[in-house]
Amino acid sequence: MDWREAEEIIGCKGEGDYLLDLPAHEARYREKAPVLADLMVSAASRSAVQSYARFDAAAIAAQRGYRRAMSCANLGALFTSVFGAGAMAWTILAGAGGPLAGYGAGATVLSVGAAISAAAGAAGLYWLRHGRLLETWMGKRAEAETHRIGYFSGLLARAAEGPQESAMLALEYVRRYHFDVQRTYYDHRARQHEASANRTLAIGAAGAFLATLSSFVSVGADGSLQAISALGVFGAAIGAYAIGREQMTQDRRNAERYDRTYSALVAITAKLDEVRAAVAAGRTGAASAFGAAVNEQISNEHRQWLEGQEAAREALERIETALRPDGQGV
């Protein structure tokens, strides 16, 4: 068997390749590549995949919970400022001779909205801090990726101990279901994070525009024109929301990090044919070396992700300050 035959048996990336579905993989290759299927049914392989599935599901659930709570806290801070600014403007406009004279109850309604928003934000903060959502998400994701990498590394190691055919098939299997999947993932996610970062930038720019406009218009203004000063509070709230959103999502940092990892994986692609030739020549250890090189890039990226989450904790402190004027913690 040469590498082209092994590549044809394993195939190219498909729609659901990112799903580590061991029973489906075993059934797919049982007839075409029985030596590879035998490696998949080993106790070590099954244990790694089962552990990955468990921690992956837990990480996804923890991520959703974290994002919901963080959005609640961040939006709570935003609307607290927005409703507060609206109440201030309404009070001015409802003064004697103002266009809203006689409708002072509107300011009360807006103040109630500010109070409810602050309460919702405080609830989100409590959920985040005492539920340890960020730490849980990070821990579960780290466990999941460790087991995923362990599955492919173990498969290559066991294949290297068998006949040459096993190593060649295992190499192509890892190429399709690990290497190609990760390369596509980092490319796609880098573009997603960049687009999201640009949206956050636009939100922050809108806040800066309103804050600056308010500072110029309100200079020397009297009467109802003073209500325009509320735009400054509104603009500052939007700007703070944009900062919190970026700290929560880390979009700009993630886009740059994913781009670097994608570039590193593309560079490894240039060595794939050399690895194939080495395995075909009987140097089956080259397949494990290839897998180790891929895993190293993925592990490096994940370590950087873990280190970068300090900004999320800073976002919590910023939101807490916005919700509690005295700056006291929850």
Short mmCIF file of C-alpha atoms in Angstrom, two decimals:
data_model
loop_
_atom_site.label_atom_id
_atom_site.label_comp_id
_atom_site.label_asym_id
_atom_site.label_seq_id
_atom_site.Cartn_x
_atom_site.Cartn_y
_atom_site.Cartn_z
CA MET A 1 0.00 0.00 0.00
CA ASP A 2 1.28 3.48 -0.87
CA TRP A 3 0.09 6.75 0.64
CA ARG A 4 -2.20 7.58 -2.28
CA GLU A 5 -4.12 4.37 -1.73
CA ALA A 6 -4.31 5.09 1.99
CA GLU A 7 -5.52 8.61 1.28
CA GLU A 8 -8.22 7.30 -1.05
CA ILE A 9 -9.43 4.82 1.58
CA ILE A 10 -9.69 7.47 4.30
CA GLY A 11 -11.03 10.17 2.01
CA CYS A 12 -11.08 13.94 2.27
CA LYS A 13 -12.82 16.07 4.85
CA GLY A 14 -16.58 15.79 5.04
CA GLU A 15 -19.45 17.79 6.53
CA GLY A 16 -19.46 16.15 9.96
CA ASP A 17 -15.77 15.40 10.39
CA TYR A 18 -15.51 17.68 13.41
CA LEU A 19 -17.70 15.23 15.33
CA LEU A 20 -15.53 12.58 16.95
CA ASP A 21 -18.04 9.78 16.33
CA LEU A 22 -16.07 6.61 16.98
CA PRO A 23 -18.85 4.10 16.17
CA ALA A 24 -19.46 5.82 12.82
CA HIS A 25 -15.74 5.86 12.05
CA GLU A 26 -15.38 2.20 12.92
CA ALA A 27 -18.34 1.23 10.73
CA ARG A 28 -17.03 3.35 7.86
CA TYR A 29 -13.62 1.69 7.78
CA ARG A 30 -14.38 -1.82 9.03
CA GLU A 31 -14.38 -3.29 5.52
CA LYS A 32 -11.95 -0.95 3.75
CA ALA A 33 -9.37 -0.67 6.54
CA PRO A 34 -9.90 -3.40 9.17
CA VAL A 35 -6.49 -2.83 10.79
CA LEU A 36 -7.44 0.80 11.43
CA ALA A 37 -10.89 -0.18 12.72
CA ASP A 38 -9.23 -2.57 15.17
CA LEU A 39 -7.18 0.30 16.56
CA MET A 40 -10.35 2.33 17.10
CA VAL A 41 -12.09 -0.35 19.17
CA SER A 42 -9.25 -0.66 21.66
CA ALA A 43 -10.08 0.16 25.27
CA ALA A 44 -7.70 3.13 25.22
CA SER A 45 -9.38 4.66 22.16
CA ARG A 46 -12.88 4.18 23.51
CA SER A 47 -11.94 5.64 26.87
CA ALA A 48 -10.36 8.74 25.31
CA VAL A 49 -13.33 9.39 23.00
CA GLN A 50 -15.90 8.85 25.74
CA SER A 51 -14.04 11.21 28.05
CA TYR A 52 -13.75 13.79 25.27
CA ALA A 53 -17.49 13.61 24.53
CA ARG A 54 -18.35 14.05 28.21
CA PHE A 55 -16.08 17.04 28.81
CA ASP A 56 -16.88 18.60 25.44
CA ALA A 57 -20.62 18.61 26.22
CA ALA A 58 -19.91 20.02 29.68
CA ALA A 59 -17.65 22.73 28.22
CA ILE A 60 -20.28 23.78 25.66
CA ALA A 61 -22.94 24.01 28.40
CA ALA A 62 -20.57 25.99 30.65
CA GLN A 63 -19.68 28.36 27.80
CA ARG A 64 -23.35 29.07 27.09
CA GLY A 65 -24.03 29.70 30.76
CA TYR A 66 -21.04 32.03 31.02
CA ARG A 67 -22.04 34.02 27.93
CA ARG A 68 -25.64 34.35 29.09
CA ALA A 69 -24.62 35.57 32.54
CA MET A 70 -21.94 37.90 31.16
CA SER A 71 -24.34 39.39 28.62
CA CYS A 72 -26.92 39.89 31.36
CA ALA A 73 -24.39 41.72 33.52
CA ASN A 74 -22.99 43.82 30.68
CA LEU A 75 -26.40 44.74 29.24
CA GLY A 76 -27.64 45.45 32.76
CA ALA A 77 -24.85 48.01 33.20
CA LEU A 78 -25.62 49.52 29.79
CA PHE A 79 -29.35 49.93 30.36
CA THR A 80 -28.82 51.19 33.90
CA SER A 81 -26.88 54.10 32.42
CA VAL A 82 -29.26 54.54 29.49
CA PHE A 83 -32.39 54.65 31.64
CA GLY A 84 -30.61 56.84 34.19
CA ALA A 85 -29.62 59.32 31.48
CA GLY A 86 -33.16 59.24 30.13
CA ALA A 87 -34.58 59.99 33.57
CA MET A 88 -32.19 62.92 33.92
CA ALA A 89 -33.16 64.34 30.52
CA TRP A 90 -36.86 63.80 31.17
CA THR A 91 -36.65 65.64 34.50
CA ILE A 92 -35.09 68.64 32.76
CA LEU A 93 -37.63 68.64 29.94
CA ALA A 94 -40.54 68.22 32.34
CA GLY A 95 -39.54 71.32 34.31
CA ALA A 96 -41.49 74.56 34.29
CA GLY A 97 -42.00 75.70 30.72
CA GLY A 98 -40.40 72.57 29.32
CA PRO A 99 -41.90 70.61 26.39
CA LEU A 100 -42.75 67.71 28.76
CA ALA A 101 -44.17 69.85 31.56
CA GLY A 102 -46.92 67.95 33.31
CA TYR A 103 -45.53 64.56 32.36
CA GLY A 104 -43.02 64.16 35.17
CA ALA A 105 -44.12 60.56 35.74
CA GLY A 106 -42.02 59.57 32.73
CA ALA A 107 -38.84 60.22 34.71
CA THR A 108 -40.13 57.89 37.41
CA VAL A 109 -40.76 55.13 34.87
CA LEU A 110 -37.26 55.52 33.49
CA SER A 111 -35.81 55.45 37.01
CA VAL A 112 -37.64 52.22 37.67
CA GLY A 113 -36.18 50.84 34.43
CA ALA A 114 -32.71 51.80 35.63
CA ALA A 115 -33.32 50.04 38.95
CA ILE A 116 -34.56 46.87 37.24
CA SER A 117 -31.57 46.91 34.87
CA ALA A 118 -29.18 47.31 37.77
CA ALA A 119 -30.85 44.41 39.56
CA ALA A 120 -30.61 42.21 36.47
CA GLY A 121 -26.95 43.12 36.05
CA ALA A 122 -26.25 42.36 39.71
CA ALA A 123 -27.96 38.98 39.31
CA GLY A 124 -25.74 38.23 36.32
CA LEU A 125 -22.65 39.19 38.31
CA TYR A 126 -23.70 37.00 41.23
CA TRP A 127 -24.25 34.09 38.84
CA LEU A 128 -20.82 34.60 37.30
CA ARG A 129 -18.87 34.93 40.53
CA HIS A 130 -20.52 32.36 42.74
CA GLY A 131 -21.23 29.89 39.95
CA ARG A 132 -17.56 30.04 38.85
CA LEU A 133 -18.79 29.88 35.25
CA LEU A 134 -15.57 31.11 33.66
CA GLU A 135 -13.39 28.71 35.63
CA THR A 136 -15.75 25.82 34.89
CA TRP A 137 -15.78 26.57 31.16
CA MET A 138 -12.00 26.82 30.99
CA GLY A 139 -11.47 23.66 33.03
CA LYS A 140 -13.93 21.54 31.05
CA ARG A 141 -12.57 22.75 27.71
CA ALA A 142 -9.00 21.99 28.78
CA GLU A 143 -10.02 18.45 29.78
CA ALA A 144 -11.91 17.90 26.52
CA GLU A 145 -9.00 19.00 24.33
CA THR A 146 -6.57 16.88 26.34
CA HIS A 147 -8.64 13.76 25.69
CA ARG A 148 -9.15 14.61 22.01
CA ILE A 149 -5.42 15.04 21.46
CA GLY A 150 -4.78 11.91 23.50
CA TYR A 151 -7.07 9.87 21.27
CA PHE A 152 -5.23 10.74 18.06
CA SER A 153 -1.79 10.53 19.66
CA GLY A 154 -2.56 7.12 21.11
CA LEU A 155 -3.91 5.88 17.80
CA LEU A 156 -0.71 6.89 16.01
CA ALA A 157 1.47 5.34 18.71
CA ARG A 158 -0.35 2.00 18.54
CA ALA A 159 -0.31 2.07 14.74
CA ALA A 160 3.47 2.56 14.75
CA GLU A 161 3.83 -0.72 16.64
CA GLY A 162 1.94 -2.65 13.96
CA PRO A 163 2.45 -3.27 10.26
CA GLN A 164 3.32 -0.47 7.88
CA GLU A 165 -0.25 -0.45 6.57
CA SER A 166 -1.53 0.50 10.02
CA ALA A 167 0.78 3.50 10.26
CA MET A 168 -0.13 4.76 6.79
CA LEU A 169 -3.85 4.46 7.40
CA ALA A 170 -3.56 6.02 10.86
CA LEU A 171 -1.61 8.94 9.40
CA GLU A 172 -4.31 9.62 6.81
CA TYR A 173 -7.01 9.20 9.45
CA VAL A 174 -5.35 11.79 11.67
CA ARG A 175 -4.83 14.02 8.65
CA ARG A 176 -8.57 14.01 7.87
CA TYR A 177 -10.24 13.98 11.27
CA HIS A 178 -7.74 15.96 13.29
CA PHE A 179 -5.37 18.01 11.17
CA ASP A 180 -7.80 19.13 8.44
CA VAL A 181 -10.58 19.72 10.97
CA GLN A 182 -8.37 21.92 13.15
CA ARG A 183 -6.97 23.85 10.22
CA THR A 184 -10.47 24.60 8.93
CA TYR A 185 -11.64 25.50 12.44
CA TYR A 186 -8.90 28.05 13.06
CA ASP A 187 -9.37 29.66 9.66
CA HIS A 188 -13.15 29.94 10.10
CA ARG A 189 -13.03 31.14 13.69
CA ALA A 190 -10.34 33.74 12.97
CA ARG A 191 -12.63 35.36 10.39
CA GLN A 192 -15.63 35.14 12.74
CA HIS A 193 -13.77 36.80 15.60
CA GLU A 194 -12.42 39.53 13.33
CA ALA A 195 -15.93 40.36 12.09
CA SER A 196 -17.26 40.43 15.66
CA ALA A 197 -14.35 42.64 16.79
CA ASN A 198 -15.16 45.10 14.01
CA ARG A 199 -18.79 45.25 15.16
CA THR A 200 -17.64 45.99 18.71
CA LEU A 201 -15.35 48.70 17.35
CA ALA A 202 -18.30 50.31 15.54
CA ILE A 203 -20.36 50.26 18.75
CA GLY A 204 -17.54 51.94 20.67
CA ALA A 205 -17.10 54.56 17.93
CA ALA A 206 -20.83 55.37 18.12
CA GLY A 207 -20.50 55.87 21.87
CA ALA A 208 -17.51 58.18 21.42
CA PHE A 209 -19.43 60.18 18.78
CA LEU A 210 -22.41 60.74 21.09
CA ALA A 211 -20.25 61.62 24.08
CA THR A 212 -18.21 64.15 22.08
CA LEU A 213 -21.30 65.66 20.43
CA SER A 214 -22.95 66.12 23.81
CA SER A 215 -19.92 67.88 25.26
CA PHE A 216 -19.97 70.48 22.48
CA VAL A 217 -23.73 71.02 22.29
CA SER A 218 -24.22 71.33 26.04
CA VAL A 219 -21.58 74.08 26.43
CA GLY A 220 -23.42 77.27 27.31
CA ALA A 221 -26.82 75.61 26.87
CA ASP A 222 -29.66 76.38 29.19
CA GLY A 223 -33.19 75.21 29.68
CA SER A 224 -34.31 72.24 27.62
CA LEU A 225 -31.02 72.14 25.71
CA GLN A 226 -29.34 70.92 28.88
CA ALA A 227 -31.19 67.66 28.36
CA ILE A 228 -28.80 66.99 25.50
CA SER A 229 -26.09 66.46 28.10
CA ALA A 230 -27.78 63.11 28.73
CA LEU A 231 -26.32 62.06 25.39
CA GLY A 232 -22.92 62.19 27.04
CA VAL A 233 -24.00 59.65 29.64
CA PHE A 234 -25.62 57.56 26.93
CA GLY A 235 -22.46 57.67 24.81
CA ALA A 236 -20.26 56.77 27.77
CA ALA A 237 -22.56 53.82 28.53
CA ILE A 238 -22.30 52.56 24.96
CA GLY A 239 -18.53 52.92 25.08
CA ALA A 240 -18.35 51.01 28.35
CA TYR A 241 -20.56 48.29 26.88
CA ALA A 242 -18.22 47.97 23.88
CA ILE A 243 -15.21 47.63 26.20
CA GLY A 244 -17.01 44.99 28.24
CA ARG A 245 -18.06 43.11 25.12
CA GLU A 246 -14.49 42.98 23.84
CA GLN A 247 -13.16 41.88 27.21
CA MET A 248 -15.79 39.17 27.38
CA THR A 249 -15.33 37.82 23.84
CA GLN A 250 -11.63 38.64 23.36
CA ASP A 251 -12.47 38.84 19.65
CA ARG A 252 -9.46 40.86 18.51
CA ARG A 253 -7.00 38.77 20.52
CA ASN A 254 -8.65 35.52 19.45
CA ALA A 255 -8.65 36.50 15.76
CA GLU A 256 -4.91 37.22 15.88
CA ARG A 257 -4.15 34.05 17.84
CA TYR A 258 -6.24 31.84 15.56
CA ASP A 259 -4.58 33.37 12.50
CA ARG A 260 -1.15 32.52 13.89
CA THR A 261 -2.19 28.95 14.67
CA TYR A 262 -3.74 28.54 11.22
CA SER A 263 -0.53 29.79 9.59
CA ALA A 264 1.50 27.35 11.67
CA LEU A 265 -0.73 24.45 10.61
CA VAL A 266 -0.47 25.50 6.96
CA ALA A 267 3.32 25.40 7.32
CA ILE A 268 3.05 21.84 8.65
CA THR A 269 1.02 20.94 5.55
CA ALA A 270 4.16 21.46 3.47
CA LYS A 271 5.79 18.55 5.33
CA LEU A 272 2.92 16.11 4.92
CA ASP A 273 4.20 14.49 1.72
CA GLU A 274 7.64 14.01 3.28
CA VAL A 275 6.02 12.30 6.26
CA ARG A 276 4.00 10.08 3.94
CA ALA A 277 7.13 9.09 2.05
CA ALA A 278 8.94 8.31 5.30
CA VAL A 279 6.13 6.09 6.57
CA ALA A 280 5.94 4.35 3.20
CA ALA A 281 9.68 3.67 3.51
CA GLY A 282 9.12 1.94 6.83
CA ARG A 283 9.88 4.81 9.23
CA THR A 284 6.51 4.56 10.94
CA GLY A 285 7.58 6.84 13.78
CA ALA A 286 7.30 9.77 11.36
CA ALA A 287 3.51 9.54 11.64
CA SER A 288 3.68 10.07 15.41
CA ALA A 289 6.09 12.97 14.92
CA PHE A 290 3.62 14.58 12.52
CA GLY A 291 0.81 14.20 15.03
CA ALA A 292 2.99 15.63 17.80
CA ALA A 293 3.79 18.70 15.67
CA VAL A 294 0.08 19.32 15.05
CA ASN A 295 -0.79 18.82 18.71
CA GLU A 296 1.94 21.19 19.81
CA GLN A 297 0.41 24.05 17.82
CA ILE A 298 -3.06 23.32 19.16
CA SER A 299 -1.79 23.06 22.75
CA ASN A 300 0.16 26.33 22.41
CA GLU A 301 -2.96 28.11 21.20
CA HIS A 302 -5.03 26.70 24.03
CA ARG A 303 -2.49 27.79 26.65
CA GLN A 304 -2.57 31.32 25.24
CA TRP A 305 -6.37 31.24 25.40
CA LEU A 306 -6.29 30.26 29.07
CA GLU A 307 -3.76 32.99 29.86
CA GLY A 308 -5.84 35.61 28.03
CA GLN A 309 -8.96 35.09 30.13
CA GLU A 310 -7.70 37.50 32.79
CA ALA A 311 -9.37 40.21 30.70
CA ALA A 312 -12.74 38.56 31.34
CA ARG A 313 -12.19 38.90 35.06
CA GLU A 314 -11.33 42.57 34.58
CA ALA A 315 -14.61 42.98 32.71
CA LEU A 316 -16.49 41.66 35.74
CA GLU A 317 -14.85 44.26 37.96
CA ARG A 318 -15.67 47.05 35.49
CA ILE A 319 -19.34 46.02 35.26
CA GLU A 320 -19.55 45.68 39.03
CA THR A 321 -18.31 49.26 39.42
CA ALA A 322 -20.87 50.51 36.88
CA LEU A 323 -23.71 48.82 38.76
CA ARG A 324 -22.51 49.87 42.21
CA PRO A 325 -21.62 53.56 42.27
CA ASP A 326 -19.79 53.10 45.56
CA GLY A 327 -17.50 50.54 43.92
CA GLN A 328 -18.20 47.88 46.54
CA GLY A 329 -18.03 44.28 45.38
CA VAL A 330 -20.87 41.82 45.09
#
